[in-house]
GROMACS .gro file of C-alpha atoms in nm:
model
  157
    1MET     CA    1  -0.002  -0.006  -0.021
    2THR     CA    2   0.295   0.233   0.098
    3SER     CA    3   0.445   0.191  -0.236
    4LEU     CA    4   0.127   0.276  -0.425
    5LEU     CA    5   0.091   0.606  -0.222
    6VAL     CA    6   0.427   0.698  -0.300
    7LYS     CA    7   0.387   0.629  -0.701
    8VAL     CA    8   0.064   0.850  -0.684
    9TRP     CA    9   0.242   1.135  -0.485
   10ARG     CA   10   0.513   1.146  -0.728
   11LEU     CA   11   0.273   1.156  -1.015
   12LEU     CA   12   0.113   1.450  -0.859
   13ARG     CA   13   0.416   1.672  -0.893
   14ILE     CA   14   0.239   1.785  -1.208
   15GLY     CA   15   0.145   2.146  -1.133
   16THR     CA   16   0.018   2.254  -0.807
   17LEU     CA   17  -0.219   1.954  -0.708
   18GLN     CA   18   0.029   1.816  -0.466
   19TRP     CA   19   0.045   2.149  -0.263
   20TYR     CA   20  -0.338   2.161  -0.258
   21LEU     CA   21  -0.342   1.809  -0.118
   22LEU     CA   22  -0.107   1.909   0.157
   23TRP     CA   23  -0.303   2.215   0.244
   24VAL     CA   24  -0.640   2.021   0.260
   25SER     CA   25  -0.484   1.729   0.479
   26GLN     CA   26  -0.252   1.900   0.700
   27ASP     CA   27  -0.332   2.132   1.020
   28LYS     CA   28  -0.282   2.529   0.971
   29PHE     CA   29  -0.077   2.705   1.229
   30ILE     CA   30  -0.072   3.074   1.353
   31VAL     CA   31   0.280   3.200   1.389
   32GLY     CA   32   0.348   3.451   1.654
   33VAL     CA   33   0.677   3.655   1.678
   34SER     CA   34   0.824   3.845   1.964
   35GLY     CA   35   1.151   4.001   2.010
   36ILE     CA   36   1.411   4.108   2.276
   37VAL     CA   37   1.476   4.457   2.146
   38LEU     CA   38   1.750   4.631   2.294
   39ASP     CA   39   1.847   4.991   2.298
   40ALA     CA   40   2.203   5.149   2.266
   41GLU     CA   41   2.227   5.095   2.646
   42SER     CA   42   2.127   4.732   2.634
   43LYS     CA   43   1.789   4.790   2.788
   44ILE     CA   44   1.505   4.594   2.679
   45LEU     CA   45   1.205   4.712   2.539
   46LEU     CA   46   0.885   4.593   2.725
   47LEU     CA   47   0.502   4.676   2.668
   48ARG     CA   48   0.204   4.691   2.849
   49HIS     CA   49  -0.054   4.560   2.606
   50ARG     CA   50  -0.438   4.634   2.623
   51PHE     CA   51  -0.501   4.255   2.532
   52TRP     CA   52  -0.305   4.115   2.814
   53LYS     CA   53  -0.408   4.047   3.181
   54GLU     CA   54  -0.407   4.376   3.365
   55GLY     CA   55  -0.056   4.463   3.531
   56SER     CA   56   0.120   4.234   3.264
   57TRP     CA   57   0.451   4.344   3.100
   58GLY     CA   58   0.586   4.157   2.792
   59LEU     CA   59   0.794   4.155   2.481
   60PRO     CA   60   0.668   4.338   2.167
   61GLY     CA   61   0.549   4.113   1.897
   62GLY     CA   62   0.237   3.979   1.729
   63TYR     CA   63   0.141   3.751   1.431
   64ALA     CA   64   0.271   3.700   1.093
   65LYS     CA   65   0.076   3.778   0.792
   66HIS     CA   66   0.086   3.591   0.457
   67SER     CA   67   0.406   3.629   0.256
   68GLU     CA   68   0.609   3.803   0.494
   69SER     CA   69   0.924   3.652   0.652
   70LEU     CA   70   0.922   3.618   1.049
   71ALA     CA   71   1.170   3.894   1.089
   72GLU     CA   72   0.964   4.118   0.865
   73ALA     CA   73   0.666   4.046   1.094
   74LEU     CA   74   0.841   4.141   1.398
   75GLN     CA   75   0.973   4.459   1.232
   76ARG     CA   76   0.617   4.548   1.137
   77GLU     CA   77   0.459   4.452   1.465
   78VAL     CA   78   0.733   4.687   1.689
   79HIS     CA   79   0.660   4.951   1.440
   80GLU     CA   80   0.291   4.930   1.442
   81GLU     CA   81   0.282   4.927   1.840
   82THR     CA   82   0.554   5.172   1.906
   83GLY     CA   83   0.674   5.363   1.604
   84TYR     CA   84   1.033   5.216   1.635
   85LYS     CA   85   1.236   5.084   1.373
   86ILE     CA   86   1.446   4.773   1.449
   87ARG     CA   87   1.693   4.533   1.308
   88VAL     CA   88   1.640   4.173   1.349
   89GLU     CA   89   1.971   4.018   1.452
   90ARG     CA   90   1.920   3.651   1.508
   91LEU     CA   91   1.666   3.388   1.607
   92LEU     CA   92   1.648   3.290   1.976
   93GLU     CA   93   1.384   3.045   2.009
   94LEU     CA   94   1.125   2.820   1.823
   95LYS     CA   95   0.832   2.690   2.032
   96SER     CA   96   0.537   2.477   1.935
   97GLY     CA   97   0.277   2.293   2.134
   98TYR     CA   98   0.047   2.571   2.185
   99ARG     CA   99  -0.250   2.416   2.022
  100LEU     CA  100  -0.209   2.526   1.658
  101ARG     CA  101   0.031   2.797   1.737
  102LEU     CA  102   0.409   2.833   1.684
  103GLU     CA  103   0.627   3.100   1.869
  104VAL     CA  104   0.911   3.251   1.714
  105SER     CA  105   1.148   3.481   1.913
  106PHE     CA  106   1.436   3.713   1.791
  107LEU     CA  107   1.699   3.921   1.928
  108ALA     CA  108   1.685   4.275   1.788
  109TYR     CA  109   1.824   4.604   1.800
  110LEU     CA  110   1.658   4.973   1.811
  111LEU     CA  111   1.746   5.170   1.506
  112GLU     CA  112   1.519   5.471   1.544
  113SER     CA  113   1.402   5.580   1.882
  114THR     CA  114   1.091   5.802   1.838
  115LEU     CA  115   0.821   5.656   2.045
  116GLN     CA  116   0.465   5.671   1.892
  117ILE     CA  117   0.259   5.432   2.105
  118ASN     CA  118  -0.051   5.276   1.922
  119ASP     CA  119  -0.281   5.331   2.210
  120LYS     CA  120  -0.530   5.093   2.048
  121GLU     CA  121  -0.324   4.806   2.139
  122VAL     CA  122  -0.039   4.945   2.393
  123ILE     CA  123  -0.078   5.123   2.731
  124GLU     CA  124   0.274   5.189   2.786
  125ALA     CA  125   0.605   5.111   2.652
  126ARG     CA  126   0.939   5.134   2.825
  127PHE     CA  127   1.304   5.014   2.836
  128PHE     CA  128   1.429   4.835   3.125
  129GLY     CA  129   1.757   4.699   3.246
  130PRO     CA  130   1.804   4.335   3.294
  131GLU     CA  131   1.842   4.361   3.678
  132GLU     CA  132   1.520   4.600   3.694
  133LEU     CA  133   1.246   4.392   3.500
  134PRO     CA  134   0.904   4.447   3.623
  135ALA     CA  135   0.715   4.226   3.861
  136GLY     CA  136   0.432   4.181   3.589
  137LEU     CA  137   0.673   4.056   3.316
  138LEU     CA  138   0.507   3.732   3.163
  139ARG     CA  139   0.683   3.421   3.291
  140THR     CA  140   0.774   3.293   2.958
  141HIS     CA  141   0.933   3.652   2.830
  142ARG     CA  142   1.118   3.654   3.180
  143ALA     CA  143   1.268   3.307   3.108
  144LEU     CA  144   1.375   3.412   2.740
  145ILE     CA  145   1.529   3.727   2.877
  146GLY     CA  146   1.721   3.509   3.126
  147ALA     CA  147   1.834   3.255   2.879
  148THR     CA  148   1.932   3.512   2.594
  149LEU     CA  149   2.120   3.784   2.830
  150PRO     CA  150   2.394   3.591   2.991
  151LEU     CA  151   2.516   3.485   2.628
  152LYS     CA  152   2.544   3.836   2.537
  153LYS     CA  153   2.758   3.927   2.860
  154THR     CA  154   3.013   3.613   2.790
  155GLY     CA  155   3.070   3.749   2.437
  156ILE     CA  156   2.859   3.477   2.260
  157SER     CA  157   2.625   3.598   2.010
   0.00000   0.00000   0.00000
């Protein structure tokens, strides 16, 4: 039976039929992006977001749109939420297991620093030193920051 399926699958490479079969038969995922965005003093950009639990702080981010790279998605989200322009440096983490959602986190650096908060989404945006992270910081974001910043301090990047 398997060899028959393989033969049929190989025959379907004509046109886009094979891709459509994959699209219909496979789960679809939402891809979330977030970033540790550092300023010139290596302080971390954190947001208080309207859609999060009251008192929470977290890393900037959002969801990827069709046809954009994940780095572009983070750049767009940071710009939409804060007006900041950033340079995405490298991938930090890829997590799955949140139902049908993937979370991708990057290290990024601030390029332009004129804050223009989108008050429909964001309540407050501030930079914090690694030793002064706010109490309401999301647990997963605190863990990512803790796992990332020691690499920077030891010179490994």
